[in-house]
GROMACS .gro file of C-alpha atoms in nm:
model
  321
    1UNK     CA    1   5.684  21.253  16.009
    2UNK     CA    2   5.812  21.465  15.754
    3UNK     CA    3   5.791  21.376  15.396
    4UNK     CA    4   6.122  21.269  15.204
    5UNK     CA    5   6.285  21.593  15.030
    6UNK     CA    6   6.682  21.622  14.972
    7UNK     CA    7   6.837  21.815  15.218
    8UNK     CA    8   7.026  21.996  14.955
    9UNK     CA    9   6.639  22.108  14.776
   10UNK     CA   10   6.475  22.150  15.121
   11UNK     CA   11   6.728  22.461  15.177
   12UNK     CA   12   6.715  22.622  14.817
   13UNK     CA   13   6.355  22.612  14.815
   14UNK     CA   14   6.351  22.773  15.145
   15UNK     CA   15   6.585  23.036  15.080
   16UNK     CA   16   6.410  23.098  14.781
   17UNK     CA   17   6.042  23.105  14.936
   18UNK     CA   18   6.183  23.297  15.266
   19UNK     CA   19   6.340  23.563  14.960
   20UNK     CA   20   5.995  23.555  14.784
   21UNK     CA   21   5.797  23.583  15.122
   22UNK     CA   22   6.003  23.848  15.245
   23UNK     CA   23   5.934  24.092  14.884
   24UNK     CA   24   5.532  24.091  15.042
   25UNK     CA   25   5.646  24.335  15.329
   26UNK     CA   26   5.682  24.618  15.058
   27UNK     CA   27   5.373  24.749  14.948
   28UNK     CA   28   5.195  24.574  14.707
   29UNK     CA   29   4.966  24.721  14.445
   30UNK     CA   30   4.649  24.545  14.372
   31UNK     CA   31   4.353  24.702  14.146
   32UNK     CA   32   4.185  24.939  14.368
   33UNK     CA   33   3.788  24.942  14.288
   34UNK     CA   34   3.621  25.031  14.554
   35UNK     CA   35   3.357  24.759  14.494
   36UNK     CA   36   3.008  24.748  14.691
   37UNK     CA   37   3.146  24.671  15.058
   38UNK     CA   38   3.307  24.864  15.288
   39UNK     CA   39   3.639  24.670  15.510
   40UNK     CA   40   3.629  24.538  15.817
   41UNK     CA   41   3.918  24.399  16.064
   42UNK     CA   42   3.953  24.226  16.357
   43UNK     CA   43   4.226  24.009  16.514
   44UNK     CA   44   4.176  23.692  16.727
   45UNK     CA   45   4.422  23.422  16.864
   46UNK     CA   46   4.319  23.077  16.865
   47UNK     CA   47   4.503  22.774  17.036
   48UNK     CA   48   4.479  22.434  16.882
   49UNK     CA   49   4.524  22.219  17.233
   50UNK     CA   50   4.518  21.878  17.067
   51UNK     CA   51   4.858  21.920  16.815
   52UNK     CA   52   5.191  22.050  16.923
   53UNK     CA   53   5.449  22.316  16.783
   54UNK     CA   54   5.750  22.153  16.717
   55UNK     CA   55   6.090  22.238  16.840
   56UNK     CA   56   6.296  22.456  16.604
   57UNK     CA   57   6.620  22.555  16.679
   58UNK     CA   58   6.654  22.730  16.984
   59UNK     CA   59   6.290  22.678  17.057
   60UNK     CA   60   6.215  22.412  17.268
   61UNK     CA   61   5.856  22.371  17.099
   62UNK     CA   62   5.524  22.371  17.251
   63UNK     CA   63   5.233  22.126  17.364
   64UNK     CA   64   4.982  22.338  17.146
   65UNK     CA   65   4.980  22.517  16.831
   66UNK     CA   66   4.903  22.907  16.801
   67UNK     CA   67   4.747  23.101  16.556
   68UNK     CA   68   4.719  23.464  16.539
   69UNK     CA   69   4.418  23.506  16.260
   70UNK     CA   70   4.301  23.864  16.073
   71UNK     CA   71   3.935  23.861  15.976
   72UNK     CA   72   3.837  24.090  15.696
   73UNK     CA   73   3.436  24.092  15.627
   74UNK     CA   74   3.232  24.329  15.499
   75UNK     CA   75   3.120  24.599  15.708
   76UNK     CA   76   2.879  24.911  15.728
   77UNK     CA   77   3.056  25.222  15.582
   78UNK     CA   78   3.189  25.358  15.298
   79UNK     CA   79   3.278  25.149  15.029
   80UNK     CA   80   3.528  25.329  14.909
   81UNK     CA   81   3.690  25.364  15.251
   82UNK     CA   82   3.994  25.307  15.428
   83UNK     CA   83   3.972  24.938  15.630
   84UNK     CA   84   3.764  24.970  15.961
   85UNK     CA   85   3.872  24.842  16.269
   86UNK     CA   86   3.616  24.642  16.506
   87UNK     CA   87   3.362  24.804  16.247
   88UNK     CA   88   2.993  24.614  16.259
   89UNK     CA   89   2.961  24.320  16.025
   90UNK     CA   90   2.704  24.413  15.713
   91UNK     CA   91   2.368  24.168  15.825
   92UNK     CA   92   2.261  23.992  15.539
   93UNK     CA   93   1.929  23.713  15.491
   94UNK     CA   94   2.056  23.324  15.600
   95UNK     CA   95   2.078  23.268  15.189
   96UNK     CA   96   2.270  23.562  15.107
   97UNK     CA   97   2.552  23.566  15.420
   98UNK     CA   98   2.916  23.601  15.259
   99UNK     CA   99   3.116  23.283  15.196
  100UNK     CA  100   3.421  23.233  15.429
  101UNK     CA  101   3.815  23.223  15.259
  102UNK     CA  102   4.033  23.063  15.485
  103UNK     CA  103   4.378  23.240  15.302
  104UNK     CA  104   4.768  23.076  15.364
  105UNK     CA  105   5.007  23.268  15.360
  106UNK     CA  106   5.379  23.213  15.176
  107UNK     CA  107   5.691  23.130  15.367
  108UNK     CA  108   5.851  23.399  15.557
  109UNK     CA  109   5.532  23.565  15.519
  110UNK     CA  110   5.264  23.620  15.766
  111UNK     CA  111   4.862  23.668  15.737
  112UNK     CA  112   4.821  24.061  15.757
  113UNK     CA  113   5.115  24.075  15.509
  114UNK     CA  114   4.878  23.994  15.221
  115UNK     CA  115   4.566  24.230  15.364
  116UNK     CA  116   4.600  24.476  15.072
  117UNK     CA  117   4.553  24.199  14.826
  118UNK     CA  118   4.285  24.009  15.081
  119UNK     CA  119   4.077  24.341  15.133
  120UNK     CA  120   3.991  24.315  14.736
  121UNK     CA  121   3.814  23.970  14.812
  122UNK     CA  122   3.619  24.114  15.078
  123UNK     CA  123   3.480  24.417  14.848
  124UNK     CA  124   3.293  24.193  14.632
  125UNK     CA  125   3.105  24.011  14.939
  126UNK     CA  126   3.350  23.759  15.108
  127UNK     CA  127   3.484  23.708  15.444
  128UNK     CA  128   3.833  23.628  15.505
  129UNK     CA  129   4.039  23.438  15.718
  130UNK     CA  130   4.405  23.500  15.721
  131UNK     CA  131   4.627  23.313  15.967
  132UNK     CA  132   4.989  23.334  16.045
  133UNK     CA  133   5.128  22.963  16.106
  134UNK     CA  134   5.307  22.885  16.413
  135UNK     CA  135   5.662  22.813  16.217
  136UNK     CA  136   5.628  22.854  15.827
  137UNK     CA  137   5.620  23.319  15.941
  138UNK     CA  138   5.916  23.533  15.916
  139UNK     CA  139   5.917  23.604  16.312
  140UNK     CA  140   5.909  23.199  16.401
  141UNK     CA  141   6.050  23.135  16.710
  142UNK     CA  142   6.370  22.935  16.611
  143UNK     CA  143   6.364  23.140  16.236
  144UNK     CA  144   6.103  23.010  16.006
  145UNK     CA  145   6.077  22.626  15.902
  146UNK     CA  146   5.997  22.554  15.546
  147UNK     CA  147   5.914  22.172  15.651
  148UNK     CA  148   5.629  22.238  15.893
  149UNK     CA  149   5.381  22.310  15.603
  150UNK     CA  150   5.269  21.920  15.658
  151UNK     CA  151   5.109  22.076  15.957
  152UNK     CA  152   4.931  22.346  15.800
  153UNK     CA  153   4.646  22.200  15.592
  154UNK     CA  154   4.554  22.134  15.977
  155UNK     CA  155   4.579  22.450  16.078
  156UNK     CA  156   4.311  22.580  15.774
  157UNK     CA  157   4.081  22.339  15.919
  158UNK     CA  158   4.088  22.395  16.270
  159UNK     CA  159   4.139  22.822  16.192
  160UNK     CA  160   3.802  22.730  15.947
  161UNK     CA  161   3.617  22.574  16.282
  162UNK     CA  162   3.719  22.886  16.532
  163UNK     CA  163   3.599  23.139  16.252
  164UNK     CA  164   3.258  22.951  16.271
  165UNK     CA  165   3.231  22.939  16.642
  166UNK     CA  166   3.320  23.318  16.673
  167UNK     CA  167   3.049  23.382  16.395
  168UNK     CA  168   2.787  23.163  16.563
  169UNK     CA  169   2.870  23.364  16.920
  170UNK     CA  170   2.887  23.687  16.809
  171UNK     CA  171   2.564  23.903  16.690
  172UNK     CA  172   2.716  24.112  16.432
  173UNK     CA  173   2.893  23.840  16.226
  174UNK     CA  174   2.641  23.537  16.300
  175UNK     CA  175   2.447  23.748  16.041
  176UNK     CA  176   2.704  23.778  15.799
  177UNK     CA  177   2.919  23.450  15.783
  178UNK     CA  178   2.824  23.188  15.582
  179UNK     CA  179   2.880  22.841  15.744
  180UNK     CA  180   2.808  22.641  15.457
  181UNK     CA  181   2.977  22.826  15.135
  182UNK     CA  182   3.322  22.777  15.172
  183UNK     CA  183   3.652  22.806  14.964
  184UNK     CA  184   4.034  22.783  15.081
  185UNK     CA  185   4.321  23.004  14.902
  186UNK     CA  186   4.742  23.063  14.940
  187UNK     CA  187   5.031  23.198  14.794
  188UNK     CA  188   5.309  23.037  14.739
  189UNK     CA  189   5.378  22.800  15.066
  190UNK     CA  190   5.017  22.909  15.139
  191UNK     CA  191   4.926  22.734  14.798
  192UNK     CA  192   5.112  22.408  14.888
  193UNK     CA  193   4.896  22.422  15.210
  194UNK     CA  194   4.553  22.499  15.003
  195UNK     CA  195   4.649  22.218  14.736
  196UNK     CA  196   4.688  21.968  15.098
  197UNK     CA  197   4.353  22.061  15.229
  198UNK     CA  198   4.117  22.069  14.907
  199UNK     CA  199   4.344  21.796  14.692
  200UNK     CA  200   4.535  21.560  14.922
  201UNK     CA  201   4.413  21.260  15.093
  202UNK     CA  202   4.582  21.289  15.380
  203UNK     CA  203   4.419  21.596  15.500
  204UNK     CA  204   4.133  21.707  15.271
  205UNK     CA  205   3.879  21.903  15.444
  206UNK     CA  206   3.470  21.837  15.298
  207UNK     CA  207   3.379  22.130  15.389
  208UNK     CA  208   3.577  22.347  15.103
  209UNK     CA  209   3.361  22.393  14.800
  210UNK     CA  210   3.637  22.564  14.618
  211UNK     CA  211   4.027  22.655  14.603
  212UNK     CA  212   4.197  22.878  14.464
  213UNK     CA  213   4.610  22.818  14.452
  214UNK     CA  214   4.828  23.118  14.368
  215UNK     CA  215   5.203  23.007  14.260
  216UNK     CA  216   5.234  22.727  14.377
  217UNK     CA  217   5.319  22.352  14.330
  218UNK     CA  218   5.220  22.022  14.499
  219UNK     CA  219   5.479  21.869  14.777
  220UNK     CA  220   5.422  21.506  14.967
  221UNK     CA  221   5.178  21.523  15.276
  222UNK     CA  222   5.279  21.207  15.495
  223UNK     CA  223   5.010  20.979  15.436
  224UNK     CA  224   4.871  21.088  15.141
  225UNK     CA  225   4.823  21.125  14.781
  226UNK     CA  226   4.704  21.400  14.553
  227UNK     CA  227   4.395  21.377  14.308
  228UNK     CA  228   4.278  21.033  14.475
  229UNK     CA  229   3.941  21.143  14.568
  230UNK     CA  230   3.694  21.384  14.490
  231UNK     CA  231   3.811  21.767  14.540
  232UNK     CA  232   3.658  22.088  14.512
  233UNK     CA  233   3.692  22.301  14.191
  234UNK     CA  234   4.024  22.397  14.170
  235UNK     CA  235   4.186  22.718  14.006
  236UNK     CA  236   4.569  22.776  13.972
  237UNK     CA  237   4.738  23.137  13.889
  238UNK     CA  238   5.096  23.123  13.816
  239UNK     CA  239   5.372  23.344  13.650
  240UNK     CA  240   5.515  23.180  13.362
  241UNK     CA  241   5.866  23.399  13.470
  242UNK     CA  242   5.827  23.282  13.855
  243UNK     CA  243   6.201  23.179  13.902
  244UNK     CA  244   6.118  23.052  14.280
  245UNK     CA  245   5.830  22.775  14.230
  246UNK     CA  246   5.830  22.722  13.857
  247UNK     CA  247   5.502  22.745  13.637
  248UNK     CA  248   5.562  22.355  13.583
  249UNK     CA  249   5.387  22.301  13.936
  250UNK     CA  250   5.074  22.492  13.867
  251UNK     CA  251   5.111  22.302  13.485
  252UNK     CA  252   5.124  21.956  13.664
  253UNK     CA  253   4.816  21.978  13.928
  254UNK     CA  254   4.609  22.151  13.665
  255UNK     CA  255   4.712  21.808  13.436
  256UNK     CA  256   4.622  21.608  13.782
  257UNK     CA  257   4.254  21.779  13.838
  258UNK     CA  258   3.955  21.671  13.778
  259UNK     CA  259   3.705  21.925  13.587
  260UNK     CA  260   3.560  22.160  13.711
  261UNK     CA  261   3.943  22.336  13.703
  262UNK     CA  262   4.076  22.684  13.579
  263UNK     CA  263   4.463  22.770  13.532
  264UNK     CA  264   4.553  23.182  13.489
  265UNK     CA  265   4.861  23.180  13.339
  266UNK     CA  266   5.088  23.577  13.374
  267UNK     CA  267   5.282  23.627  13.111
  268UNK     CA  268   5.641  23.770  13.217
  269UNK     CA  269   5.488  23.761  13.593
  270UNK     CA  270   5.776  23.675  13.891
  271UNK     CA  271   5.629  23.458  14.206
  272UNK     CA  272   5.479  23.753  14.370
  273UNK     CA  273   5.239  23.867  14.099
  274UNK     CA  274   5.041  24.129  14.303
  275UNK     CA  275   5.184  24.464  14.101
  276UNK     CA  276   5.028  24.562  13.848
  277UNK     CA  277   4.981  24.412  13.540
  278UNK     CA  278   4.897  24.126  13.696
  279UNK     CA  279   4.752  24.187  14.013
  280UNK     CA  280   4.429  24.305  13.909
  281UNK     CA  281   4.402  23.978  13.707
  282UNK     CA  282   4.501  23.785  14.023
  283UNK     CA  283   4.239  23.936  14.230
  284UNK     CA  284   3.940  23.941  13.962
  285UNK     CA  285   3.970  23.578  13.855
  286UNK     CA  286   4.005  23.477  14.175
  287UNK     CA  287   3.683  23.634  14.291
  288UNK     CA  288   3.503  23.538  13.975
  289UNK     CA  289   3.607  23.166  14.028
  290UNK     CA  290   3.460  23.183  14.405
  291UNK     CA  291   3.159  23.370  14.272
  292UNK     CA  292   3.083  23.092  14.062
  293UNK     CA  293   3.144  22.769  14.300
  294UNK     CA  294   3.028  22.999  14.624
  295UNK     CA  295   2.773  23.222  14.519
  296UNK     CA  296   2.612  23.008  14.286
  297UNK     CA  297   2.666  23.305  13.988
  298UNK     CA  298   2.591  23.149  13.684
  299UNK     CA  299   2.760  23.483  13.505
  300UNK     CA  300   3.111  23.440  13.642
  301UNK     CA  301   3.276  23.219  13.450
  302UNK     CA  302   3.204  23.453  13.144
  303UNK     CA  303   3.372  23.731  13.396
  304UNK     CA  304   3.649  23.483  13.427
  305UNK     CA  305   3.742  23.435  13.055
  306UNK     CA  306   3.697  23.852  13.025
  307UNK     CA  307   3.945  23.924  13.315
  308UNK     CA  308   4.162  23.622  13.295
  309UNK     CA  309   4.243  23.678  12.875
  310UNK     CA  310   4.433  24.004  12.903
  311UNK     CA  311   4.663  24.075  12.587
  312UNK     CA  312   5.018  24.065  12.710
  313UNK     CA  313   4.912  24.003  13.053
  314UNK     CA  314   4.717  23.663  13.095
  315UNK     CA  315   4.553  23.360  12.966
  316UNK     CA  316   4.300  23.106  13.135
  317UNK     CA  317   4.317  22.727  13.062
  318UNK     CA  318   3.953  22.636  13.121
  319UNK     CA  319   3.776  22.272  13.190
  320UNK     CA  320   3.392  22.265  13.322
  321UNK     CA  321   3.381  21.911  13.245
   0.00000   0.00000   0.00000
């Protein structure tokens, strides 16, 4: 069922989001560090047999729901080098493998759209997993559907169970994947879907130690409430110029969370804040909020209040309880 929204707002805030998804297929420019780990890629397709694709427009639907996923991990190579396809997974000790990001992508969007941004993550020691969703992508059968997000927080939970199973059945990555130290993270409609599956009770998934929501805003989940029960730490980023989802929405769940809970506000940033100023911010914080609730590194939040208090650029709202 989906949840109650006026007609008249469902379409705006589609347009808007498909506009706003659509601006990621230009290059984006995030910092550009090399960091200590070289970029790996591969691409799977996973089928989710037990839920079914809706119908949408001149698609007739489907009994199952599809999802084309990029995996970025670290690999063997240089560093400093251009992403590896099929490269081998860096090994690492069982207490040292790299946490797993299941990462949603924005409306009219898609999961290799944000792999410049993503590939930042990954070279300071995390894996990630980037779907594309079966209807929320620009090249939907049908044209994209702002109202199937409700399905999506599913999706990041069953995308988060096929990652593990590929890890634990393949040599390379069983070494490298952490099945335990996990965090969820979106942009935009890819944030609504993060803020369903580490905030909402209608489809919060335990095993997410951490979430990260950039630009986005909470929407009703049938079912389900937000805040209700426990949830993971929680950080928000958010352009205080964003004229699609307005800063208000990252304002209000940072209001609704429970400590431990960060909020990066960019000053003068629109609703795709990956260009510079800002999207060295957005990338930094973000890894220094996983390093912290991930990795265990006691040092990041005082990395988070260097990188997330730029003059002219950012501020950080910060609760630790």
């Amino acid at each position: 069922m989906v949840p109650r929204m006026p007609s008249i707002l469902r379409a705006r805030l589609a347009a808007l989001l498909l506009t706003a998804g659509l601006a990621l297929l230009a290059p984006v420019a995030p910092a550009t560090a090399a960091g200590p780990y070289a970029v790996g890629k591969r691409s799977y397709t996973f089928v989710d047999t037990s839920r079914p694709t809706s119908a949408n427009g001149t698609f007739r639907g489907a009994p199952t729901r599809t999802l084309q996923t990029l995996l970025l991990y670290p690999a063997k190579g240089d560093p400093a080098g251009p992403v590896l396809d099929n490269a081998p997974a860096l090994a690492t000790s069982k207490d040292k493998r790299f946490p797993l990001i299941v990462f949603s992508h924005g409306f009219g969007a898609s999961g290799p759209a944000y792999q410049p941004v993503l590939q930042q993550l990954v070279r300071r020691g995390y894996v990630v997993a980037a779907p594309t969703f079966p209807l929320s992508n620009g090249a939907a059968p049908g044209g994209a559907r702002l109202v199937d997000y409700v399905n999506q927080p599913a999706d990041v939970s069953f995308v988060l169970r096929s990652v593990l199973r590929v890890a634990h059945d393949s040599s390379d990555l069983r070494r490298s994947v952490s099945s335990r130290r996990i965090g969820a993270a979106g942009h935009s409609l890819g944030a609504i879907t993060t803020l369903g599956v580490a905030t909402n009770s209608c489809c919060v998934d335990r095993r997410i130690r951490a979430a990260v929501a950039w630009s986005g805003i909470e929407l009703p989940f049938p079912g389900g409430s937000a805040f209700s029960g426990p949830t993971p730490p929680l950080m928000l980023v958010h352009g205080d110029a964003d004229r699609t989802v307005p800063f208000a929405g990252s304002l209000s769940a940072y209001a609704q969370a429970p400590a431990p809970k960060a909020l990066v506000r960019l000053l003068g940033a629109p609703h795709v804040p990956f260009g510079p100023p800002w999207g060295s911010v957005v990338t930094a914080a973000t890894a220094d909020w996983f390093d912290r609730w991930l990795k265990r590194d006691r040092g990041a939040l005082a990395r988070l209040r260097t990188d997330a208090n730029v003059s002219g650029v950012a501020t950080l709202g910060l609760s630790t309880g």
